[in-house]
């Protein structure tokens, strides 16, 4: 009885992993297929799609833009999000609930809706300020900070809630002023949460399509948008090749991060 | 190092009163234990001294200085937390050095004092370990060293031994007491373990539902409990309800007369006779007429001690003594048999009966 229940759970776990990983594995396999129209069995294996992806400059440029945007948005969002999460968890602010909802809001709004709203707002702002915002790096970064802040607030808040306050109290008791307590004790204890927040913020920004779609312009396109545009007139495994590179990058980042903080303990 | 004065200290929360009123003066170098059942306000009191909780009313004085409004980091108290609260990302030495760093003690001096403090708790060989690489007892000693190294004006401990196993607890208890006496630290320790309080403290404060029931030396509390609560909380005690028949004789509710020469408190009706089990002497046999006789209902062998549960015509009493030797007839006493009891009539105390409803909350 217990045995068969154990078997059942095991197969359920295996099945859900298979379901989650199947598309990823498919993408990687397809990127090596020779034929242009995806079909089984493969006519042969090739690296030509990787070469093609490299030769089409929009992918390389998109990759660089995505990296830039994700890095800057993470660098801005993580400190702000951490500070906000700390203030929300510890200070007796009036309207805490409201601020918290506001900060987490972008996660609840569909990306396309938020993207459209931002686009219209940017257009307004451009006429007021008489300055380009859409299709600029700062415009994109500003939009992506709307992803990195909520993700950081969410992960750091979770860390703060699970944290034992007594080490901070001990520091205060030993003569540390509140800012010193934060820098010397709270922040080091939050490190796994902050690192995880940085990783997830980066990935969310790097992979984002919906929010970004309307905010890019010619010559300033992120990788996901470049992939979508390519899909509009070609449908060969080049995209699978680009996606495979992305998958490798994200996996590598996760593995490296995991060496420093055990992600499974944070998330 | 200073005296500590708690002056009408009170803490109300929205619905509950955690601490109703605590008045206490701990002399320089004295170890005072706050003792009481769970939820009686011990931790709240201690945290008001450290400054983590602002009292609703009353004052805290350290030395002659009123620190009621002083923030935690300027109070110069040394606190040891129940779960140690070590800084997990710092080595043992860095943990101990933290308080000195905050006081801007210069490096050479700091290192000297850290080494000294670690030697004091016999951990000098583990200075470079991380806290998670230490056993519970070792972590506790790091916490002690960290709190002591700054020469706190008052030393505060919140159930410092509750995470240790019984053997280690006895050991660390002696160690804390020895350190405290050697350094002459004014100390407030929270515990709900009466044995711990009795063995460590110069004086005990017995609390119940936010109020102080009695303050006194271990001996005073044990020999002269102020009320039924203290008598039952500190040590074991027979508590028998009844009235004073005439001076020297107490009538239990079931009509048995028991010798007792202690003074009756103000109201004579509703009295409780408090008699420590080890003060009752038991002798096998029926004894002479006029002796107090009892039937044995159960015998509990506790190794060094043996406990006799007795029935005196409807009144139950417990007697305890060191386990009798093999050839002692008492050794073979079994439930159902008769014993004769006696005690010094002066060691039976009369206390006012506790009326549950009489307590406002
Ligand atoms: N922040 C709070 N808000 C409301 N009530 C509280 C708060 N902190 C403590 N109390 C209440 O105050 C009372 C005293 O709490 P306290 O922690 O001082 O008890 P204690 O004597 O230390 O108990 P224990 O032996 O279980 O640690 C309890 O009834 C508790 O529920
Ligand atoms: Mg407590």
XYZ file of C-alpha atoms and ligand atoms in Angstrom:
660
model
C 0.000 0.000 0.000
C 2.616 2.514 1.142
C 4.882 1.102 -1.530
C 2.404 1.740 -4.339
C 1.699 5.224 -2.975
C 5.438 5.924 -3.040
C 5.587 4.654 -6.619
C 2.661 6.866 -7.550
C 4.322 9.991 -6.147
C 7.597 9.141 -7.780
C 6.022 8.706 -11.183
C 4.057 11.927 -10.681
C 7.295 13.788 -9.957
C 9.014 12.250 -12.967
C 6.022 13.050 -15.188
C 5.889 16.709 -14.128
C 9.615 17.126 -14.687
C 9.257 15.508 -18.115
C 6.385 17.844 -18.934
C 8.375 20.910 -17.864
C 11.603 19.947 -19.546
C 10.167 18.482 -22.758
C 9.888 21.808 -24.650
C 13.401 22.812 -23.588
C 14.856 19.516 -24.719
C 12.888 19.713 -27.985
C 14.244 23.166 -28.734
C 17.806 22.007 -28.184
C 17.342 18.926 -30.373
C 15.638 20.817 -33.186
C 18.430 23.376 -33.332
C 20.629 20.638 -34.813
C 18.121 19.324 -37.411
C 19.114 19.836 -41.018
C 15.684 20.356 -42.583
C 14.109 23.781 -42.589
C 10.567 22.677 -41.852
C 10.549 20.868 -38.545
C 9.638 17.202 -38.951
C 10.630 13.792 -37.625
C 12.856 11.935 -38.165
C 15.667 14.414 -38.932
C 17.227 14.234 -42.375
C 20.583 14.808 -40.748
C 22.366 16.975 -38.184
C 24.013 20.342 -38.781
C 25.478 23.436 -37.105
C 24.256 25.657 -39.943
C 21.495 27.330 -37.884
C 24.033 28.469 -35.335
C 26.110 29.941 -38.143
C 23.038 31.610 -39.575
C 22.095 33.057 -36.178
C 25.623 34.436 -35.776
C 25.583 35.984 -39.245
C 22.300 37.761 -38.766
C 23.506 40.805 -36.899
C 20.118 41.598 -35.316
C 20.548 38.634 -32.993
C 24.015 39.608 -31.843
C 22.950 43.220 -31.401
C 19.756 42.145 -29.652
C 21.797 39.959 -27.366
C 24.054 42.864 -26.410
C 21.108 45.209 -25.885
C 19.313 42.627 -23.746
C 22.425 42.103 -21.651
C 22.867 45.837 -21.171
C 19.239 46.458 -20.267
C 19.057 43.477 -17.933
C 22.311 44.382 -16.181
C 21.401 48.030 -15.644
C 17.796 47.282 -14.664
C 19.049 44.721 -12.170
C 21.671 47.093 -10.779
C 18.992 49.724 -10.222
C 16.113 47.477 -9.175
C 17.824 45.218 -6.659
C 19.095 47.905 -4.245
C 15.821 49.828 -4.495
C 13.738 46.681 -4.104
C 15.828 45.509 -1.148
C 15.481 48.850 0.594
C 11.738 48.862 -0.072
C 11.285 45.304 1.188
C 13.225 46.144 4.351
C 11.228 49.300 4.987
C 7.956 47.452 4.391
C 8.889 44.610 6.697
C 10.382 46.616 9.532
C 9.310 50.241 9.635
C 5.878 51.096 10.953
C 4.918 52.972 7.798
C 1.393 54.212 7.363
C -0.257 52.600 4.324
C 2.167 49.693 4.235
C -0.330 47.391 2.582
C -1.014 49.897 -0.171
C 2.680 50.478 -0.881
C 3.315 46.763 -0.943
C 0.491 46.165 -3.414
C 1.764 49.001 -5.564
C 5.291 47.571 -5.625
C 4.173 44.079 -6.480
C 1.561 45.380 -8.931
C 3.607 45.022 -12.141
C 3.727 41.278 -11.531
C -0.058 41.103 -11.593
C -0.702 43.248 -14.663
C -0.387 41.399 -17.993
C 2.852 42.460 -19.690
C 1.163 43.582 -22.897
C -1.193 45.863 -21.002
C 1.638 47.367 -18.971
C 3.713 47.696 -22.164
C 0.935 49.512 -23.992
C 0.353 51.840 -21.060
C 4.069 52.595 -20.858
C 4.228 53.202 -24.593
C 1.440 55.762 -24.426
C 3.005 57.354 -21.378
C 6.387 57.564 -23.114
C 4.816 59.220 -26.154
C 3.219 61.850 -23.913
C 6.447 62.343 -22.023
C 8.363 62.729 -25.269
C 6.180 65.636 -26.401
C 6.422 67.285 -22.954
C 10.137 66.870 -22.589
C 10.887 67.170 -26.274
C 13.218 64.203 -26.017
C 13.294 60.618 -27.279
C 12.312 57.967 -24.763
C 10.955 55.062 -26.773
C 13.686 53.088 -28.506
C 16.332 54.467 -26.155
C 18.355 52.470 -23.675
C 17.071 54.534 -20.755
C 13.492 54.037 -21.882
C 13.982 50.290 -21.924
C 15.821 50.252 -18.623
C 13.090 52.322 -16.964
C 10.500 49.828 -18.180
C 12.503 46.839 -17.024
C 13.021 48.319 -13.583
C 9.282 47.696 -13.296
C 10.177 44.016 -13.448
C 13.283 43.974 -11.315
C 11.837 45.947 -8.382
C 8.781 43.715 -7.854
C 10.824 40.533 -8.170
C 13.335 41.831 -5.656
C 10.655 43.009 -3.235
C 9.025 39.623 -3.441
C 12.132 37.509 -2.857
C 13.733 39.752 -0.245
C 10.457 40.047 1.662
C 10.278 36.263 1.810
C 13.822 36.166 3.187
C 13.048 38.849 5.763
C 9.966 37.044 6.960
C 11.883 33.841 7.540
C 14.681 35.630 9.358
C 15.337 35.368 13.077
C 15.396 38.867 14.549
C 17.521 37.990 17.532
C 20.891 38.370 15.753
C 19.923 41.944 14.876
C 18.825 42.512 18.450
C 22.111 41.127 19.695
C 23.973 43.599 17.482
C 21.930 46.526 18.816
C 22.466 45.248 22.339
C 26.220 45.271 21.706
C 26.083 48.936 20.795
C 25.404 49.024 17.050
C 23.286 51.922 15.790
C 20.413 50.957 13.458
C 22.318 51.658 10.187
C 25.255 49.605 11.464
C 22.940 46.757 12.410
C 21.573 46.799 8.874
C 24.947 46.860 7.138
C 26.796 44.461 9.416
C 24.113 41.935 10.311
C 20.842 42.242 8.387
C 22.319 42.556 4.924
C 24.768 39.647 5.267
C 21.895 37.501 6.543
C 19.794 38.561 3.570
C 22.554 37.829 1.081
C 21.050 34.615 -0.328
C 17.721 36.378 -0.875
C 19.377 39.374 -2.520
C 21.528 37.192 -4.786
C 18.485 35.184 -5.827
C 16.609 38.429 -6.438
C 19.418 39.678 -8.660
C 19.447 36.441 -10.645
C 15.705 36.363 -11.148
C 15.503 40.053 -11.930
C 18.184 39.610 -14.553
C 16.473 36.612 -16.153
C 13.064 38.252 -16.093
C 14.444 41.333 -17.780
C 16.599 39.413 -20.232
C 13.742 37.248 -21.407
C 11.006 39.832 -21.357
C 8.970 40.219 -24.524
C 5.525 41.608 -23.739
C 6.519 44.712 -21.820
C 9.283 45.494 -24.296
C 7.497 44.910 -27.583
C 6.265 48.460 -28.186
C 9.227 50.229 -26.621
C 11.948 49.099 -28.996
C 12.885 50.750 -32.253
C 14.991 50.091 -35.296
C 18.580 49.471 -34.274
C 17.629 49.173 -30.616
C 15.962 45.829 -30.199
C 16.196 43.269 -27.439
C 16.872 39.637 -28.228
C 13.340 38.315 -27.588
C 11.869 41.026 -29.830
C 14.459 40.281 -32.533
C 13.436 36.633 -32.363
C 9.775 37.510 -32.703
C 10.453 39.725 -35.741
C 12.468 36.953 -37.365
C 9.571 34.557 -36.782
C 7.306 36.849 -38.785
C 8.905 35.907 -42.086
C 10.999 32.775 -41.489
C 10.331 29.688 -39.493
C 13.521 27.669 -39.541
C 15.534 26.249 -36.630
C 17.652 29.434 -36.386
C 15.390 30.500 -33.520
C 15.942 27.165 -31.838
C 19.672 27.791 -32.089
C 19.314 31.255 -30.523
C 17.047 29.838 -27.819
C 19.553 27.086 -27.065
C 22.263 29.674 -26.480
C 19.907 31.514 -24.161
C 19.046 28.348 -22.276
C 22.731 27.599 -21.789
C 23.355 31.113 -20.527
C 20.523 31.006 -17.980
C 21.491 27.529 -16.817
C 25.093 28.599 -16.378
C 24.014 31.640 -14.344
C 21.836 29.489 -12.110
C 24.582 26.962 -11.542
C 27.130 29.632 -10.716
C 24.720 31.388 -8.374
C 23.890 28.101 -6.733
C 27.522 27.660 -5.839
C 27.369 30.807 -3.725
C 23.910 30.514 -2.238
C 21.720 27.456 -2.240
C 18.857 28.653 -4.392
C 16.543 25.867 -3.314
C 16.724 27.257 0.224
C 15.717 30.734 -0.831
C 12.959 30.176 -3.331
C 28.549 47.192 36.824
C 25.799 48.930 38.658
C 22.598 48.452 40.520
C 19.459 47.814 38.528
C 16.145 49.288 39.580
C 12.785 48.493 38.059
C 10.264 51.022 39.249
C 6.570 50.155 38.800
C 7.323 48.706 35.398
C 4.245 47.930 33.324
C 3.566 46.828 29.764
C 0.141 46.780 28.173
C -0.643 45.490 24.721
C -3.933 46.204 22.971
C -5.788 43.430 24.717
C -3.401 41.894 27.230
C -1.282 43.241 30.029
C 2.029 41.410 29.720
C 3.531 42.967 32.842
C 1.222 44.480 35.418
C 3.691 45.926 37.881
C 7.247 44.956 38.694
C 9.281 46.646 41.427
C 12.755 45.313 41.918
C 16.175 46.432 43.047
C 19.129 44.249 42.121
C 22.227 45.206 44.049
C 25.650 45.513 42.481
C 26.925 42.003 41.763
C 23.663 40.290 42.616
C 22.095 37.560 40.483
C 18.328 37.848 40.434
C 16.193 35.206 38.713
C 12.775 35.909 37.252
C 10.787 32.744 37.745
C 7.255 31.918 36.731
C 5.045 29.876 34.447
C 4.874 30.428 30.701
C 3.336 33.737 29.728
C 3.769 35.425 33.112
C 5.812 38.287 31.655
C 9.411 37.296 32.366
C 10.720 37.882 28.851
C 8.769 41.111 28.534
C 10.343 42.394 31.755
C 13.856 41.457 30.643
C 13.362 43.037 27.223
C 12.179 46.255 28.813
C 15.473 46.355 30.717
C 17.444 45.785 27.510
C 15.358 48.399 25.714
C 13.731 46.233 23.062
C 10.298 46.944 24.481
C 9.173 50.369 25.648
C 7.278 50.154 28.944
C 3.769 51.560 29.098
C 4.538 52.910 32.565
C 7.343 52.931 35.067
C 11.087 53.386 34.882
C 14.272 51.398 34.443
C 17.350 52.688 36.247
C 20.848 51.388 35.677
C 23.266 52.784 38.209
C 21.652 56.101 39.008
C 20.735 56.781 35.425
C 17.141 56.603 34.213
C 17.436 54.701 30.927
C 13.730 54.288 30.225
C 13.987 56.477 27.109
C 17.510 55.437 26.106
C 17.721 53.358 22.893
C 19.019 49.791 23.048
C 22.477 50.472 21.668
C 23.284 53.068 24.336
C 22.162 51.077 27.370
C 25.284 49.004 27.872
C 23.488 45.837 28.856
C 24.909 42.447 27.875
C 22.212 40.083 26.732
C 22.375 36.346 26.115
C 19.534 35.079 23.980
C 17.693 31.786 24.235
C 18.747 30.672 20.736
C 22.246 32.228 21.109
C 21.686 34.719 18.244
C 25.260 34.474 17.041
C 26.260 36.233 13.832
C 26.412 33.245 11.506
C 28.565 35.003 8.929
C 31.333 35.894 11.385
C 33.904 33.721 13.111
C 33.793 33.118 16.837
C 36.462 35.780 17.386
C 34.626 38.280 15.161
C 31.421 37.619 17.068
C 33.126 38.361 20.359
C 34.919 41.402 18.934
C 31.712 43.001 17.630
C 30.777 44.859 20.806
C 34.319 46.180 21.227
C 34.345 47.370 17.625
C 31.129 49.271 18.260
C 32.807 50.887 21.261
C 35.744 51.844 19.051
C 38.247 49.925 21.108
C 41.471 49.927 19.131
C 42.680 46.803 17.429
C 45.479 45.609 19.712
C 43.407 46.104 22.828
C 40.435 44.475 21.132
C 42.345 41.355 20.207
C 43.677 41.075 23.710
C 40.244 41.314 25.275
C 38.681 38.881 22.789
C 41.364 36.316 23.562
C 40.829 36.887 27.266
C 37.057 36.481 26.998
C 37.406 33.301 24.954
C 39.840 31.906 27.484
C 37.306 32.709 30.205
C 34.737 30.447 28.519
C 37.429 27.928 27.523
C 37.004 28.409 23.784
C 40.316 30.021 22.862
C 41.151 27.067 20.606
C 38.005 27.631 18.500
C 38.439 31.352 17.790
C 38.532 30.914 14.017
C 35.577 28.561 13.672
C 32.225 29.614 12.262
C 29.297 29.368 14.708
C 27.575 26.582 12.758
C 30.658 24.413 13.296
C 30.138 24.469 17.058
C 27.994 22.368 19.367
C 25.068 23.943 21.193
C 27.016 24.265 24.427
C 29.959 25.872 22.643
C 27.691 28.323 20.834
C 26.158 29.242 24.152
C 29.610 29.965 25.569
C 30.441 32.168 22.577
C 27.245 34.089 23.290
C 28.356 34.474 26.914
C 31.813 35.699 25.918
C 30.327 38.139 23.403
C 28.054 39.652 26.038
C 30.692 39.740 28.787
C 33.631 41.152 26.846
C 32.137 44.660 26.783
C 31.840 44.860 30.584
C 28.095 45.437 30.553
C 26.463 47.408 33.337
C 23.874 44.646 33.656
C 24.018 41.117 32.393
C 20.731 39.766 31.003
C 19.946 36.161 30.188
C 16.689 34.843 28.747
C 16.397 31.115 29.411
C 20.019 30.623 28.397
C 20.000 26.913 29.173
C 16.753 25.736 27.658
C 18.336 24.498 24.434
C 20.906 22.339 26.188
C 20.522 18.762 27.383
C 20.207 18.077 31.090
C 23.844 17.285 31.807
C 25.243 20.216 29.872
C 22.653 22.461 31.466
C 23.943 21.732 34.953
C 27.486 22.371 33.749
C 26.830 25.661 31.958
C 24.690 26.780 34.883
C 27.637 26.469 37.249
C 29.856 28.150 34.700
C 27.565 31.152 34.317
C 27.286 31.494 38.065
C 31.061 31.296 38.536
C 31.705 33.903 35.805
C 29.045 36.198 37.175
C 30.510 36.043 40.667
C 34.084 36.407 39.490
C 33.239 39.509 37.426
C 30.795 40.881 39.987
C 28.071 41.377 37.388
C 24.621 42.598 38.280
C 22.543 39.953 36.572
C 18.936 39.307 35.671
C 18.164 35.819 34.445
C 14.845 34.497 33.175
C 13.870 30.903 33.755
C 10.830 28.783 34.275
C 12.903 26.023 35.832
C 12.638 26.361 39.608
C 15.637 24.141 40.250
C 17.767 26.354 38.026
C 16.559 29.453 39.837
C 17.091 27.971 43.296
C 20.640 26.837 42.569
C 21.877 29.940 40.759
C 20.199 32.979 42.178
C 20.963 35.229 45.099
C 17.332 36.253 44.997
C 14.266 35.083 43.120
C 11.313 36.995 41.789
C 8.304 34.727 41.411
C 5.892 36.116 38.850
C 2.421 35.125 37.819
C 0.242 36.778 35.180
C 2.369 39.905 35.022
C 2.569 40.411 38.772
C 5.287 39.782 41.304
C 4.096 37.204 43.823
C 7.147 37.188 46.058
C 10.769 38.312 46.088
C 13.299 36.639 48.332
C 16.329 34.427 48.712
C 15.896 30.788 47.676
C 15.682 29.858 51.344
C 13.068 32.486 52.152
C 10.882 31.377 49.259
C 11.217 27.717 50.092
C 10.748 28.012 53.836
C 8.334 30.899 53.919
C 6.292 31.079 50.727
C 3.962 34.049 50.755
C 1.089 32.258 49.120
C -0.147 29.004 47.684
C 1.146 29.855 44.215
C 4.705 30.370 45.397
C 4.558 27.297 47.638
C 3.521 25.082 44.749
C 5.767 26.688 42.146
C 8.972 26.607 44.153
C 9.666 22.998 45.056
C 7.096 20.321 45.858
C 4.492 21.030 48.479
C 1.475 19.399 50.091
C -1.365 21.906 50.071
C -4.327 20.965 52.222
C -7.408 23.165 52.509
C -9.136 23.546 55.860
C -9.475 25.779 58.929
C -7.578 26.397 62.132
C -9.404 24.410 64.802
C -7.423 25.950 67.672
C -3.826 27.226 67.871
C -1.597 24.308 66.968
C -4.227 22.187 65.282
C -5.521 22.380 61.711
C -8.764 20.716 60.595
C -8.788 19.537 56.996
C -11.962 19.602 54.942
C -12.390 15.885 55.505
C -12.151 16.399 59.249
C -8.647 15.140 60.010
C -6.684 17.141 62.570
C -3.079 18.001 61.729
C -0.468 19.637 63.999
C 0.568 23.114 62.977
C 1.931 25.903 65.121
C 2.427 28.590 62.479
C 0.530 31.852 62.754
C -2.684 32.040 60.796
C -2.877 34.896 58.295
C -5.572 37.525 58.797
C -8.721 35.704 57.664
C -9.203 32.396 59.421
C -11.731 30.837 57.099
C -10.291 29.485 53.878
C -6.791 28.467 54.926
C -4.302 26.172 53.284
C -1.751 24.136 55.161
C 1.534 23.976 53.257
C 3.830 21.109 54.191
C 6.925 20.028 52.273
C 6.890 16.244 51.615
C 10.430 15.797 52.947
C 9.395 17.272 56.311
C 6.969 14.400 56.883
C 8.558 11.477 58.717
C 7.001 8.087 58.083
C 7.296 5.088 60.440
C 5.930 1.625 59.743
C 3.117 0.365 61.931
C 0.032 1.749 63.652
C 1.876 3.689 66.332
C 0.323 4.786 69.620
C -3.196 6.202 70.015
C -3.129 9.917 69.159
C -0.532 9.465 66.435
C -1.340 10.487 62.891
C -2.056 7.384 60.846
C -2.260 7.012 57.147
C -2.818 4.352 54.568
C -0.300 4.040 51.752
C -1.902 4.453 48.324
C 1.250 4.357 46.221
C 5.023 4.171 46.611
C 7.189 5.836 43.986
C 10.823 4.825 43.845
C 12.980 7.635 42.443
C 16.430 6.211 43.066
C 17.896 8.344 45.810
C 14.434 9.365 46.990
C 11.255 7.434 47.598
C 7.860 9.072 47.648
C 4.863 7.822 49.622
C 1.352 8.784 48.617
C -0.787 8.684 51.705
C -4.441 8.819 52.606
C -5.518 10.201 56.015
C -9.230 9.528 56.183
C -9.907 11.351 52.941
C -7.033 13.835 53.117
C -4.171 13.048 50.768
C -0.552 13.838 51.593
C 2.797 13.043 50.051
C 5.874 12.208 52.080
C 9.347 11.756 50.678
C 12.625 10.603 52.165
C 15.925 9.196 51.086
C 15.291 5.650 49.916
C 15.456 3.346 52.976
C 18.146 0.701 53.136
C 17.458 -2.929 52.289
C 16.981 -4.112 55.849
C 14.692 -1.195 56.761
C 11.066 -2.414 57.151
C 10.012 0.764 55.291
C 11.658 -0.674 52.199
C 8.923 -3.309 51.947
C 5.953 -1.036 52.553
C 3.285 -1.668 49.928
C 0.052 0.113 49.002
C -2.732 -0.715 51.421
C -0.473 -0.870 54.483
C -0.530 1.555 57.396
C 2.096 4.131 58.377
C 2.483 6.569 61.228
C 3.332 10.154 60.337
C 4.976 12.964 62.219
C 6.453 16.369 61.523
C 7.690 19.393 63.347
C 4.519 21.421 63.858
C 6.435 24.618 63.063
C 7.371 23.493 59.576
C 3.725 23.350 58.473
C 2.844 26.862 57.209
C -0.587 28.405 57.031
C -1.402 30.347 53.888
C -4.520 32.187 52.778
C -6.597 30.104 50.361
C -6.312 31.265 46.779
C -9.602 32.347 45.273
C -9.335 32.101 41.501
C -12.064 34.668 40.895
C -10.569 37.143 43.352
C -7.800 37.966 40.867
C -8.683 40.752 38.506
C -7.029 40.495 35.116
N 3.823 41.666 21.130
C 2.853 41.203 21.941
N 1.562 41.529 21.710
C 0.585 41.077 22.526
N 0.785 40.299 23.598
C 2.040 39.954 23.895
C 3.145 40.383 23.081
N 4.279 39.892 23.620
C 3.903 39.183 24.693
N 2.565 39.215 24.872
C 1.812 38.549 25.957
O 2.348 38.961 27.194
C 2.408 37.883 28.099
C 3.812 37.741 28.664
O 4.698 37.313 27.642
P 6.209 36.947 27.927
O 6.835 36.610 26.632
O 6.830 38.027 28.729
O 6.050 35.631 28.795
P 7.180 34.721 29.458
O 6.980 34.810 30.925
O 8.514 35.062 28.931
O 6.739 33.259 28.973
P 7.627 32.028 28.467
O 8.087 31.303 29.693
O 6.627 31.200 27.710
O 8.712 32.561 27.617
C 1.916 36.672 27.359
O 0.594 36.427 27.736
C 1.984 37.058 25.918
O 0.956 36.442 25.193
Mg 9.957 33.999 27.617
